[in-house]
Structure formats: structure tokens, C-alpha cells
């Protein structure tokens, strides 16, 4: 299933949950939400009202209880920033207020002048057939990063966890759905997928999960050894090379092609869909 939360432009106050089927969205008639379906493991088909996918507004699929990020988890990305490949996953935590919908917007907070993007495969936790909590689904996420804060502060809570710094969606593709679209093998539990990003129409990142250092199974084991993982938690698995910090500026003055109010970021992961969001000034 592709689990989705949405509203109708004609009735934005009414929020519905359901599943995407081709170019349509079918609402759940039983009161299910995306999070309740993740927690129960229920994959029974939606049977409510049907809408054209193009006619609805896709919202944040649900409000995550916890968001975990993984640093330097693609070898080429570590190299482009001059960092060593880590011996163990680098885990940081972002507050729930960092999460926002697939269309954003992302706020360019006044605390940074070096705002960056990072396309990431996100693991969505939920109930598995054996009753445990694990990788029940996947989605697209942008790990927005304030690089100047990241360089200046040993902890990345502000650099990575500011309000609106984690757009995700456009829906949650369940693991069984993705397995049908992308048959195995999945080394280390990681689906073989292509990730791409664009800024204002210019291609920036283009890589595959084959460059991941620590895969899905390893990340779940590493975090779960210390923290109880719950349905709806998100784990962003790291970003490939091509981030703004390592991209030449258009004027030739060096690297650092930063985001600014008015920038539009587009991210796509094969089999999981597209998110696209603007960057706005505070208060806009």
C-alpha cells in the first residue's frame, strides 16, 4: 500500500487518510489513519470515497514521535566533505517540530546563512507480520541542514532539527508494496533505489543506495540496542554526494551553493515518489 494523508482544495479543513492507487486516492472508510495502519499492520484495502490524485493536497503523512538522522552514511558524500568513513553509525535526533509535509515550506531561519539540502531514504517504522516493530515502509525525506551551525556546534540539534527542516512523504510506501516493485535481493535489508535532487531545476544529487555504508538492518540494530523503536518513528538513512556545501557557486567564487528564500527543492526516489517544497523567509 501507499498510505497517504490529504485534504481537498475545496474543503481544506477536512483531512482524510487513505491509500494511493495509480492516479487515484481512496479514503479509509473505517476511521483508519496512516499511523494507526502502521501500528496495527493492517493492509486491508481502503473502501471509502475516491478522488483524483491530482485534485488533492498531500499533507504530512502523520506526526512522527521520533526522528533519527544518520550522518556520513554514503562513502562518496563523506569524501566530498573531507570526512573519514565512520566505524559505526553517527546518530542524531531531531524533534517532532522539524517534520513537515512533502510540499513544505521550509523556513530559512535567521540563525543560518548556509542552508543546505540532503535527499534521503527514510525508514518508516511499524508493526511487522511477526508482531515486532521494524521497517514497515519507506518514503522520501529532505534532511535540511544549516551548515554553519553544524560546523560551529558539536551537537547537531539546531543545525538539523530546526522547525520545518524535515519535509517527508509524499506518502508511505509499505515494505511489501516496494518489494513487489523492486524485487530482491535487498542487501542488509536495504532496497536498491536511485535517489536524485534538484534545486531550481538544476540537478544536484544522483546516486543509489549501493553507496550506503550502514544499511537498514544495521541501523535498526544499532539504534534499537539503546532506544525502544516505536511505530511511526522515522530514520533518515543519510544522503549521497552532491550537497550544496560541495557544489560550486554560479559566480565561480568557490563551493557553497546555498538555499535562499525563493529556492525550490525537488527530490525523487524511484518507487517512492517525489517531494517538492519552496524555501521561505521567516514569517512568510
XYZ file of N, CA and C in Angstrom:
852
model
N 0.840 -1.199 0.000
C 0.000 0.000 0.000
C 0.874 1.248 0.000
N 0.286 2.321 -0.526
C 0.896 3.646 -0.402
C -0.042 4.475 0.469
N 0.334 4.624 1.726
C -0.507 5.266 2.728
C -0.338 6.776 2.641
N -1.461 7.498 2.675
C -1.398 8.929 2.425
C -2.402 9.670 3.300
N -2.081 10.909 3.594
C -2.974 11.827 4.318
C -3.158 13.034 3.415
N -4.397 13.504 3.279
C -4.642 14.524 2.264
C -5.856 15.370 2.627
N -5.971 16.492 1.930
C -7.155 17.347 2.039
C -7.593 17.725 0.632
N -8.796 18.280 0.541
C -9.334 18.721 -0.742
C -9.239 20.245 -0.818
N -8.715 20.788 -1.911
C -8.644 22.253 -2.027
C -9.990 22.931 -1.794
N -11.082 22.254 -2.146
C -12.417 22.839 -1.948
C -12.870 22.778 -0.496
N -12.189 21.940 0.315
C -12.566 21.771 1.720
C -11.306 21.490 2.538
N -10.402 22.478 2.636
C -9.104 22.232 3.278
C -9.202 21.885 4.754
N -10.334 22.162 5.383
C -10.474 21.845 6.795
C -10.735 20.380 7.066
N -11.100 19.634 6.045
C -11.352 18.205 6.199
C -10.114 17.430 5.783
N -9.558 16.676 6.716
C -8.346 15.901 6.455
C -8.714 14.422 6.437
N -8.304 13.734 5.394
C -8.614 12.328 5.207
C -7.335 11.513 5.113
N -7.441 10.235 5.414
C -6.340 9.296 5.219
C -6.825 8.187 4.299
N -5.905 7.603 3.570
C -6.290 6.544 2.663
C -5.086 5.942 1.980
N -5.314 5.426 0.775
C -4.222 4.830 0.014
C -4.254 5.338 -1.416
N -3.066 5.450 -1.999
C -2.921 5.843 -3.387
C -2.990 4.588 -4.251
N -3.850 4.633 -5.252
C -3.946 3.558 -6.234
C -3.835 4.173 -7.621
N -2.693 4.009 -8.236
C -2.487 4.610 -9.549
C -2.614 6.112 -9.470
N -3.535 6.672 -10.262
C -3.722 8.123 -10.251
C -4.933 8.544 -9.429
N -5.321 7.678 -8.471
C -6.437 7.984 -7.585
C -6.045 7.814 -6.124
N -6.815 8.441 -5.249
C -6.680 8.274 -3.805
C -8.010 7.760 -3.281
N -7.943 6.682 -2.505
C -9.153 6.098 -1.927
C -9.085 6.287 -0.413
N -10.077 6.920 0.167
C -10.089 7.203 1.598
C -10.430 5.946 2.395
N -9.908 5.880 3.622
C -10.308 4.817 4.536
C -11.698 5.131 5.068
N -12.585 4.156 5.012
C -13.953 4.351 5.481
C -14.125 3.973 6.942
N -13.101 3.359 7.537
C -13.235 2.841 8.904
C -12.578 3.726 9.952
N -12.153 4.941 9.556
C -11.510 5.844 10.504
C -10.025 5.620 10.670
N -9.450 4.716 9.898
C -8.011 4.466 9.972
C -7.222 5.721 9.621
N -6.055 5.853 10.223
C -5.084 6.871 9.840
C -3.827 6.164 9.351
N -2.920 6.917 8.785
C -1.653 6.320 8.353
C -0.931 5.715 9.549
N -0.903 6.435 10.670
C -0.189 5.931 11.833
C -0.869 4.697 12.419
N -2.197 4.681 12.450
C -2.867 3.507 13.002
C -2.635 2.287 12.130
N -2.584 2.476 10.814
C -2.297 1.357 9.919
C -0.852 0.875 10.104
N 0.064 1.790 10.316
C 1.447 1.383 10.569
C 1.554 0.589 11.865
N 0.827 1.029 12.880
C 0.946 0.383 14.182
C 0.233 -0.960 14.235
N -0.848 -1.110 13.474
C -1.599 -2.367 13.503
C -1.082 -3.382 12.495
N -0.415 -2.894 11.475
C -0.001 -3.786 10.398
C -1.121 -4.134 9.438
N -2.274 -3.489 9.595
C -3.441 -3.763 8.745
C -3.162 -3.269 7.321
N -3.302 -4.166 6.355
C -3.094 -3.799 4.953
C -4.369 -4.019 4.136
N -5.523 -4.079 4.791
C -6.763 -4.242 4.047
C -7.053 -2.991 3.226
N -7.636 -3.192 2.060
C -7.825 -2.111 1.109
C -8.786 -1.048 1.625
N -8.503 0.206 1.274
C -9.423 1.304 1.573
C -10.691 1.132 0.753
N -11.818 1.569 1.321
C -13.093 1.356 0.633
C -13.985 2.589 0.652
N -13.403 3.739 0.958
C -14.199 4.956 1.050
C -14.268 5.728 -0.254
N -14.474 7.017 -0.147
C -14.606 7.881 -1.321
C -13.309 7.898 -2.119
N -13.445 8.057 -3.434
C -12.303 8.065 -4.341
C -12.148 9.448 -4.964
N -10.891 9.899 -5.031
C -10.581 11.214 -5.582
C -9.419 11.076 -6.562
N -9.357 11.990 -7.509
C -8.204 12.047 -8.400
C -6.988 12.518 -7.608
N -5.876 11.828 -7.777
C -4.666 12.197 -7.045
C -4.269 13.642 -7.330
N -4.431 14.057 -8.566
C -4.047 15.425 -8.940
C -4.954 16.483 -8.326
N -6.100 16.061 -7.777
C -7.073 17.021 -7.251
C -7.016 17.173 -5.743
N -6.076 16.495 -5.073
C -5.982 16.591 -3.622
C -4.650 17.234 -3.236
N -4.595 17.737 -2.009
C -3.338 18.272 -1.464
C -2.750 17.235 -0.518
N -1.538 16.807 -0.808
C -0.885 15.812 0.026
C -0.283 16.492 1.245
N -0.599 15.969 2.415
C -0.149 16.534 3.675
C 0.942 15.657 4.294
N 1.535 16.135 5.383
C 2.450 15.291 6.131
C 1.717 14.002 6.483
N 2.264 12.841 6.134
C 1.511 11.596 6.314
C 1.014 11.362 7.740
N 1.796 11.768 8.728
C 1.427 11.676 10.139
C 2.477 12.454 10.918
N 2.285 12.610 12.210
C 3.256 13.316 13.048
C 4.168 12.294 13.715
N 5.431 12.228 13.319
C 6.346 11.245 13.910
C 6.598 11.535 15.385
N 6.722 10.469 16.164
C 7.069 10.641 17.563
C 8.547 10.908 17.760
N 9.375 10.284 16.923
C 10.826 10.467 16.999
C 11.393 10.432 15.594
N 12.400 11.260 15.356
C 13.096 11.290 14.071
C 14.591 11.131 14.339
N 15.194 10.157 13.678
C 16.611 9.886 13.819
C 17.307 10.150 12.487
N 18.432 10.840 12.544
C 19.237 11.071 11.355
C 20.541 10.302 11.455
N 21.104 9.992 10.305
C 22.376 9.275 10.239
C 23.348 10.124 9.433
N 24.490 10.442 10.015
C 25.481 11.278 9.353
C 26.526 10.466 8.603
N 26.978 11.016 7.477
C 28.118 10.466 6.720
C 27.930 8.989 6.394
N 26.761 8.643 5.873
C 26.460 7.231 5.641
C 26.572 6.834 4.180
N 26.992 7.748 3.322
C 27.331 7.419 1.937
C 28.811 7.729 1.747
N 29.547 6.785 1.208
C 31.004 6.930 1.122
C 31.399 8.155 0.304
N 30.739 8.358 -0.844
C 31.111 9.491 -1.692
C 30.765 10.822 -1.041
N 29.698 10.856 -0.250
C 29.340 12.093 0.445
C 30.368 12.416 1.529
N 30.788 11.405 2.276
C 31.830 11.640 3.277
C 33.082 12.187 2.607
N 33.430 11.626 1.452
C 34.640 12.059 0.747
C 34.520 13.494 0.248
N 33.325 13.896 -0.266
C 33.197 15.240 -0.824
C 33.330 16.322 0.247
N 33.044 15.954 1.512
C 33.183 16.909 2.609
C 34.499 16.736 3.362
N 35.348 15.832 2.879
C 36.654 15.628 3.502
C 36.590 14.887 4.815
N 35.557 14.065 5.005
C 35.391 13.321 6.250
C 35.768 11.859 6.072
N 36.229 11.258 7.154
C 36.511 9.826 7.137
C 35.199 9.049 7.176
N 35.225 7.843 6.636
C 34.080 6.952 6.748
C 33.978 6.493 8.202
N 32.829 6.614 8.842
C 32.719 6.267 10.269
C 32.797 4.759 10.499
N 33.263 4.393 11.686
C 33.336 2.978 12.063
C 31.989 2.446 12.542
N 31.118 3.332 12.967
C 29.772 2.972 13.427
C 28.835 4.099 13.011
N 27.540 3.827 12.913
C 26.612 4.883 12.509
C 26.681 6.102 13.427
N 26.656 7.274 12.813
C 26.575 8.534 13.543
C 25.097 8.899 13.638
N 24.545 8.835 14.833
C 23.105 9.032 15.025
C 22.857 10.380 15.694
N 21.900 11.126 15.164
C 21.440 12.341 15.833
C 19.915 12.332 15.839
N 19.340 13.085 16.750
C 17.892 13.099 16.931
C 17.342 14.476 16.583
N 16.214 14.497 15.884
C 15.535 15.734 15.540
C 14.184 15.769 16.240
N 13.750 16.919 16.708
C 12.455 16.986 17.402
C 11.298 16.828 16.430
N 10.127 16.419 16.922
C 8.958 16.287 16.038
C 8.614 17.576 15.292
N 8.939 18.739 15.881
C 8.619 20.005 15.216
C 9.428 20.231 13.953
N 10.466 19.418 13.725
C 11.233 19.552 12.483
C 10.490 18.959 11.296
N 9.527 18.077 11.558
C 8.812 17.396 10.482
C 7.778 18.319 9.839
N 7.654 18.217 8.532
C 6.632 18.948 7.795
C 6.248 18.126 6.572
N 5.271 18.612 5.828
C 4.752 17.841 4.718
C 5.633 17.875 3.493
N 5.278 17.084 2.479
C 6.116 16.980 1.284
C 6.246 18.279 0.498
N 5.289 19.187 0.679
C 5.341 20.478 -0.015
C 5.911 21.587 0.862
N 6.359 21.222 2.086
C 6.927 22.215 2.983
C 5.877 23.214 3.444
N 6.220 24.510 3.441
C 7.512 25.067 3.052
C 8.588 24.877 4.121
N 9.843 25.047 3.713
C 10.983 25.040 4.626
C 11.336 26.483 4.953
N 11.429 26.781 6.233
C 11.736 28.152 6.670
C 13.251 28.354 6.714
N 13.704 29.409 6.069
C 15.123 29.802 6.132
C 15.308 30.654 7.394
N 15.548 29.994 8.517
C 15.663 30.707 9.792
C 16.838 31.679 9.776
N 16.686 32.775 10.520
C 17.701 33.823 10.543
C 19.003 33.368 11.184
N 18.996 32.221 11.868
C 20.201 31.745 12.546
C 21.235 31.183 11.585
N 20.897 31.020 10.305
C 21.848 30.427 9.364
C 21.956 31.249 8.084
N 23.140 31.217 7.489
C 23.347 31.787 6.151
C 23.848 30.722 5.189
N 23.873 29.464 5.650
C 24.366 28.365 4.821
C 23.376 27.200 4.868
N 22.226 27.405 4.253
C 21.177 26.395 4.281
C 21.373 25.400 3.141
N 21.302 24.109 3.468
C 21.632 23.055 2.515
C 20.507 22.020 2.471
N 20.545 21.169 1.466
C 19.548 20.124 1.221
C 20.242 18.767 1.273
N 19.485 17.711 1.538
C 20.005 16.341 1.527
C 18.863 15.373 1.225
N 18.835 14.805 0.030
C 17.827 13.807 -0.280
C 18.169 12.527 0.484
N 17.150 11.936 1.126
C 17.414 10.747 1.941
C 16.275 9.737 1.845
N 16.653 8.476 1.843
C 15.705 7.383 2.017
C 15.363 7.303 3.495
N 14.078 7.410 3.811
C 13.649 7.338 5.212
C 12.988 5.997 5.478
N 13.407 5.358 6.564
C 12.772 4.133 7.042
C 11.586 4.542 7.917
N 10.436 3.952 7.658
C 9.238 4.220 8.450
C 8.953 2.987 9.301
N 8.951 3.150 10.597
C 8.769 2.015 11.483
C 7.298 1.694 11.702
N 7.013 0.410 11.819
C 5.649 -0.042 12.042
C 5.627 -1.505 12.414
N 4.432 -2.019 12.590
C 4.244 -3.401 13.026
C 4.482 -4.362 11.869
N 5.339 -5.347 12.079
C 5.639 -6.366 11.084
C 4.734 -7.585 11.295
N 4.671 -8.480 10.318
C 3.807 -9.662 10.467
C 4.096 -10.504 11.704
N 5.353 -10.474 12.203
C 5.672 -11.264 13.399
C 5.352 -10.530 14.701
N 4.768 -9.333 14.595
C 4.376 -8.571 15.778
C 5.417 -7.608 16.291
N 6.643 -7.678 15.775
C 7.687 -6.751 16.197
C 7.572 -5.441 15.417
N 8.305 -4.430 15.870
C 8.358 -3.154 15.175
C 9.637 -3.108 14.351
N 9.513 -2.778 13.088
C 10.677 -2.726 12.203
C 10.377 -1.875 10.989
N 11.113 -2.132 9.922
C 10.996 -1.338 8.698
C 9.722 -1.733 7.963
N 8.625 -1.067 8.313
C 7.327 -1.377 7.711
C 7.095 -0.622 6.419
N 7.882 0.428 6.184
C 7.706 1.207 4.975
C 8.863 2.146 4.747
N 8.761 2.904 3.653
C 9.816 3.836 3.267
C 9.187 5.065 2.635
N 9.927 6.179 2.654
C 9.465 7.392 1.990
C 10.658 8.258 1.641
N 10.382 9.390 1.005
C 11.397 10.372 0.632
C 11.471 11.434 1.724
N 12.684 11.874 2.054
C 12.841 12.940 3.044
C 13.968 13.873 2.631
N 13.883 15.100 3.095
C 14.946 16.091 2.924
C 15.482 16.429 4.306
N 16.735 16.080 4.544
C 17.393 16.417 5.810
C 18.022 17.794 5.656
N 17.205 18.831 5.747
C 17.680 20.209 5.588
C 18.710 20.512 6.677
N 19.782 21.184 6.287
C 20.920 21.353 7.199
C 21.458 22.774 7.165
N 21.649 23.349 8.343
C 22.316 24.645 8.468
C 23.802 24.361 8.654
N 24.580 24.455 7.585
C 25.973 24.001 7.632
C 26.836 24.842 8.570
N 26.572 26.149 8.654
C 27.379 26.983 9.547
C 27.165 26.572 11.001
N 25.934 26.236 11.359
C 25.686 25.747 12.718
C 26.283 24.361 12.921
N 26.207 23.539 11.905
C 26.763 22.192 12.010
C 28.274 22.243 12.232
N 28.937 23.200 11.583
C 30.386 23.339 11.754
C 30.748 23.970 13.096
N 29.850 24.813 13.616
C 30.176 25.572 14.826
C 29.775 24.862 16.104
N 28.815 23.959 16.038
C 28.268 23.331 17.240
C 28.501 21.829 17.200
N 29.032 21.285 18.290
C 29.347 19.857 18.318
C 28.092 18.999 18.199
N 26.995 19.436 18.772
C 25.730 18.722 18.643
C 24.923 19.352 17.498
N 24.209 18.533 16.742
C 23.545 18.998 15.534
C 22.050 19.261 15.730
N 21.608 19.408 16.966
C 20.178 19.568 17.222
C 19.608 20.785 16.500
N 20.295 21.922 16.551
C 19.790 23.108 15.877
C 20.086 23.055 14.377
N 21.248 22.558 14.012
C 21.655 22.533 12.610
C 20.765 21.640 11.766
N 20.277 20.560 12.370
C 19.476 19.582 11.625
C 18.010 19.532 12.068
N 17.716 20.063 13.238
C 16.392 19.868 13.813
C 15.550 21.102 13.959
N 15.897 22.170 13.248
C 15.079 23.380 13.327
C 13.685 23.112 12.761
N 12.731 23.921 13.160
C 11.360 23.768 12.666
C 11.336 23.724 11.141
N 10.601 22.782 10.576
C 10.371 22.562 9.134
C 11.568 21.969 8.412
N 12.615 21.563 9.118
C 13.832 21.078 8.455
C 13.736 19.623 7.995
N 12.585 18.987 8.131
C 12.461 17.606 7.659
C 11.148 17.387 6.906
N 11.059 17.875 5.670
C 9.902 17.518 4.845
C 9.971 16.027 4.491
N 8.823 15.330 4.514
C 8.848 13.921 4.124
C 7.522 13.532 3.491
N 7.541 12.472 2.715
C 6.368 11.988 2.001
C 6.810 11.432 0.652
N 6.020 11.597 -0.427
C 4.696 12.219 -0.420
C 3.642 11.335 0.249
N 4.006 10.050 0.405
C 3.182 9.056 1.086
C 4.119 8.028 1.676
N 3.585 7.064 2.391
C 4.392 5.978 2.948
C 4.156 4.739 2.099
N 5.205 4.268 1.465
C 5.118 3.037 0.680
C 5.483 1.876 1.591
N 4.546 0.961 1.796
C 4.821 -0.149 2.701
C 5.887 -1.062 2.100
N 6.579 -1.773 2.973
C 7.705 -2.602 2.533
C 7.266 -3.674 1.545
N 6.083 -4.245 1.761
C 5.628 -5.278 0.835
C 5.302 -4.694 -0.534
N 4.754 -3.491 -0.553
C 4.481 -2.810 -1.815
C 5.774 -2.547 -2.569
N 6.795 -2.056 -1.864
C 8.070 -1.758 -2.505
C 8.755 -3.034 -2.981
N 8.626 -4.109 -2.213
C 9.239 -5.376 -2.601
C 8.658 -5.894 -3.907
N 7.368 -5.643 -4.145
C 6.759 -6.048 -5.404
C 7.315 -5.228 -6.565
N 7.575 -3.939 -6.310
C 8.078 -3.056 -7.362
C 9.572 -3.210 -7.584
N 10.303 -3.498 -6.500
C 11.760 -3.626 -6.556
C 12.130 -4.966 -5.938
N 12.029 -6.040 -6.698
C 12.315 -7.362 -6.130
C 13.768 -7.490 -5.693
N 13.992 -8.399 -4.742
C 15.314 -8.583 -4.142
C 16.352 -9.024 -5.144
N 17.598 -9.202 -4.631
C 17.915 -9.132 -3.199
C 18.023 -7.691 -2.681
N 17.770 -7.547 -1.386
C 17.957 -6.281 -0.689
C 19.114 -6.476 0.298
N 20.337 -6.176 -0.089
C 21.481 -6.409 0.810
C 21.316 -5.647 2.125
N 21.444 -6.346 3.227
C 21.310 -5.712 4.533
C 19.954 -5.105 4.776
N 18.927 -5.594 4.064
C 17.585 -5.052 4.229
C 17.339 -3.743 3.511
N 18.301 -3.316 2.680
C 18.200 -2.022 2.003
C 17.721 -2.194 0.570
N 16.608 -1.590 0.202
C 16.143 -1.697 -1.181
C 17.101 -0.975 -2.135
N 17.397 -1.564 -3.286
C 18.293 -0.914 -4.258
C 17.543 0.170 -5.021
N 17.765 1.421 -4.665
C 16.991 2.532 -5.204
C 17.899 3.665 -5.663
N 17.403 4.421 -6.619
C 18.095 5.614 -7.102
C 17.511 6.843 -6.428
N 18.384 7.738 -5.953
C 17.975 8.972 -5.288
C 18.475 10.155 -6.118
N 17.605 11.166 -6.301
C 18.007 12.356 -7.051
C 17.427 13.612 -6.401
N 18.121 14.719 -6.591
C 17.612 16.006 -6.121
C 17.935 17.096 -7.127
N 17.092 18.131 -7.098
C 17.255 19.302 -7.946
C 17.004 20.551 -7.101
N 17.686 21.635 -7.439
C 17.414 22.938 -6.835
C 17.140 23.912 -7.966
N 15.961 24.492 -7.968
C 15.543 25.420 -9.029
C 15.736 24.804 -10.411
N 15.438 23.509 -10.521
C 15.525 22.816 -11.795
C 16.896 22.295 -12.157
N 17.913 22.633 -11.376
C 19.275 22.178 -11.647
C 19.550 20.873 -10.894
N 19.991 19.844 -11.613
C 20.296 18.565 -10.984
C 21.456 18.716 -10.014
N 21.311 18.158 -8.815
C 22.356 18.245 -7.807
C 22.854 16.856 -7.363
N 21.958 15.977 -6.967
C 22.356 14.664 -6.466
C 21.780 13.574 -7.359
N 22.575 12.538 -7.576
C 22.130 11.397 -8.375
C 23.002 10.211 -7.988
N 22.445 9.299 -7.205
C 23.218 8.165 -6.695
C 22.259 7.039 -6.361
N 22.791 5.942 -5.871
C 21.952 4.817 -5.462
C 22.326 4.391 -4.045
N 21.444 3.614 -3.458
C 21.680 3.126 -2.098
C 22.821 2.125 -2.034
N 23.377 1.739 -3.182
C 24.534 0.849 -3.180
C 25.734 1.490 -2.487
N 25.741 2.825 -2.393
C 26.865 3.540 -1.764
C 26.675 3.699 -0.251
N 25.563 3.199 0.282
C 25.343 3.269 1.736
C 26.420 2.476 2.479
N 26.870 3.020 3.585
C 27.848 2.330 4.423
C 27.135 1.382 5.379
N 26.137 1.892 6.090
C 25.343 1.081 7.018
C 23.917 0.998 6.477
N 23.448 -0.237 6.220
C 22.142 -0.439 5.633
C 21.026 -0.446 6.648
N 19.832 -0.750 6.179
C 18.631 -0.680 7.006
C 18.738 -1.573 8.235
N 19.105 -2.828 8.051
C 19.176 -3.754 9.189
C 20.189 -3.286 10.227
N 21.341 -2.801 9.754
C 22.381 -2.353 10.679
C 21.936 -1.127 11.464
N 21.228 -0.219 10.829
C 20.761 0.990 11.521
C 19.705 0.646 12.563
N 18.773 -0.238 12.208
C 17.754 -0.639 13.176
C 18.384 -1.315 14.388
N 19.354 -2.175 14.150
C 20.009 -2.869 15.257
C 20.793 -1.896 16.121
N 21.486 -0.948 15.490
C 22.332 -0.003 16.228
C 21.490 0.910 17.116
N 20.453 1.500 16.551
C 19.611 2.403 17.344
C 18.785 1.611 18.350
N 18.239 0.477 17.913
C 17.379 -0.318 18.778
C 18.087 -0.954 19.950
N 19.420 -1.031 19.904
C 20.171 -1.583 21.032
C 20.103 -0.682 22.253
N 19.771 0.592 22.034
C 19.741 1.543 23.144
C 18.392 2.220 23.331
N 17.576 2.255 22.278
C 16.342 3.028 22.297
C 15.198 2.149 21.815
N 14.070 2.215 22.493
C 12.888 1.486 22.050
C 12.319 2.170 20.817
N 12.283 1.453 19.725
C 11.743 1.985 18.478
C 10.245 1.740 18.438
N 9.499 2.754 17.989
C 8.043 2.680 18.014
C 7.469 2.930 16.618
N 6.276 2.430 16.414
C 5.593 2.659 15.141
C 5.492 4.153 14.865
N 5.826 4.520 13.643
C 5.780 5.920 13.253
C 7.087 6.648 13.403
N 8.059 6.059 14.099
C 9.380 6.684 14.140
C 9.969 6.694 12.734
N 10.748 7.725 12.446
C 11.431 7.851 11.157
C 12.933 7.756 11.363
N 13.598 7.032 10.477
C 15.062 7.001 10.465
C 15.517 7.445 9.085
N 16.135 8.613 9.006
C 16.698 9.102 7.756
C 18.082 8.485 7.596
N 18.328 7.820 6.475
C 19.486 6.936 6.371
C 20.756 7.594 5.862
N 20.737 8.896 5.629
C 21.930 9.571 5.130
C 21.735 10.022 3.694
N 22.630 10.887 3.242
C 22.488 11.474 1.905
C 23.691 11.155 1.033
N 23.482 11.011 -0.280
C 24.611 10.811 -1.189
C 25.332 12.119 -1.518
N 26.363 12.017 -2.331
C 27.165 13.185 -2.696
C 26.334 14.153 -3.549
N 26.830 15.403 -3.620
C 26.175 16.432 -4.416
C 25.448 17.484 -3.614
N 25.731 17.566 -2.316
C 25.065 18.569 -1.481
C 25.577 19.962 -1.824
N 24.822 20.970 -1.387
C 25.176 22.342 -1.712
C 26.543 22.767 -1.205
N 26.939 22.258 -0.047
C 28.237 22.631 0.532
C 29.380 22.273 -0.400
N 29.215 21.213 -1.195
C 30.274 20.757 -2.087
C 30.046 21.174 -3.541
N 29.035 22.031 -3.781
C 28.697 22.454 -5.140
C 29.229 23.854 -5.402
N 29.826 24.061 -6.584
C 30.385 25.363 -6.932
C 29.292 26.409 -7.063
N 29.552 27.602 -6.550
C 28.609 28.705 -6.706
C 28.608 29.202 -8.154
N 27.481 29.692 -8.626
C 27.377 30.124 -10.029
C 28.384 31.204 -10.407
N 28.794 32.037 -9.452
C 29.720 33.122 -9.773
C 31.181 32.692 -9.756
N 31.419 31.398 -9.497
C 32.785 30.892 -9.508
C 33.607 31.256 -8.291
N 32.955 31.718 -7.232
C 33.686 32.186 -6.055
C 33.996 31.077 -5.054
N 33.738 29.833 -5.428
C 34.040 28.717 -4.533
C 32.821 27.831 -4.344
N 32.937 26.892 -3.409
C 31.837 25.978 -3.129
C 30.883 26.572 -2.104
N 29.651 26.113 -2.156
C 28.636 26.569 -1.222
C 27.443 27.149 -1.958
N 26.744 26.289 -2.717
C 25.547 26.717 -3.448
C 24.357 26.580 -2.513
N 24.178 27.594 -1.672
C 23.204 27.513 -0.582
C 21.782 27.793 -1.059
N 20.837 27.336 -0.262
C 19.432 27.644 -0.489
C 19.111 29.033 0.050
N 18.168 29.687 -0.589
C 17.732 31.025 -0.183
C 16.207 31.093 -0.274
N 15.578 32.052 0.406
C 14.139 32.227 0.205
C 13.829 32.364 -1.281
N 12.891 31.582 -1.733
C 12.568 31.537 -3.150
C 13.089 30.299 -3.851
N 14.088 29.625 -3.256
C 14.587 28.377 -3.832
C 13.493 27.315 -3.789
N 13.493 26.431 -4.782
C 12.556 25.309 -4.827
C 13.377 24.019 -4.923
N 13.160 23.131 -3.984
C 13.895 21.876 -3.900
C 12.975 20.728 -4.312
N 13.473 19.879 -5.191
C 12.726 18.709 -5.651
C 13.558 17.465 -5.387
N 12.926 16.434 -4.843
C 13.635 15.195 -4.525
C 12.805 14.011 -4.975
N 13.491 13.013 -5.525
C 12.802 11.831 -6.038
C 13.592 10.579 -5.684
N 12.883 9.557 -5.226
C 13.466 8.242 -5.034
C 12.601 7.261 -5.803
N 13.222 6.464 -6.662
C 12.447 5.573 -7.507
C 11.592 4.639 -6.655
N 10.362 4.468 -7.088
C 9.443 3.603 -6.369
C 8.759 4.248 -5.187
N 9.224 5.445 -4.769
C 8.685 6.086 -3.563
C 8.041 7.436 -3.839
N 8.275 8.008 -5.012
C 7.629 9.257 -5.355
C 8.532 10.473 -5.262
N 7.904 11.632 -5.272
C 8.581 12.933 -5.339
C 8.055 13.851 -4.254
N 8.957 14.597 -3.634
C 8.559 15.721 -2.805
C 9.168 16.981 -3.389
N 8.466 18.085 -3.282
C 8.959 19.367 -3.809
C 8.476 20.475 -2.906
N 9.393 21.310 -2.453
C 8.998 22.328 -1.475
C 9.795 23.618 -1.684
N 9.175 24.755 -1.434
C 9.884 26.026 -1.500
C 10.596 26.341 -0.185
N 11.567 27.221 -0.281
C 12.228 27.773 0.893
C 11.678 29.182 1.074
N 11.267 29.519 2.287
C 10.653 30.818 2.524
C 11.355 31.539 3.665
N 11.225 32.843 3.704
C 11.762 33.644 4.798
C 10.883 33.479 6.032
N 11.444 33.691 7.227
C 10.615 33.602 8.437
C 9.419 34.550 8.342
N 8.256 34.054 8.716
C 7.054 34.859 8.695
C 6.279 34.818 7.401
N 6.868 34.271 6.344
C 6.158 34.188 5.054
C 5.174 33.013 5.054
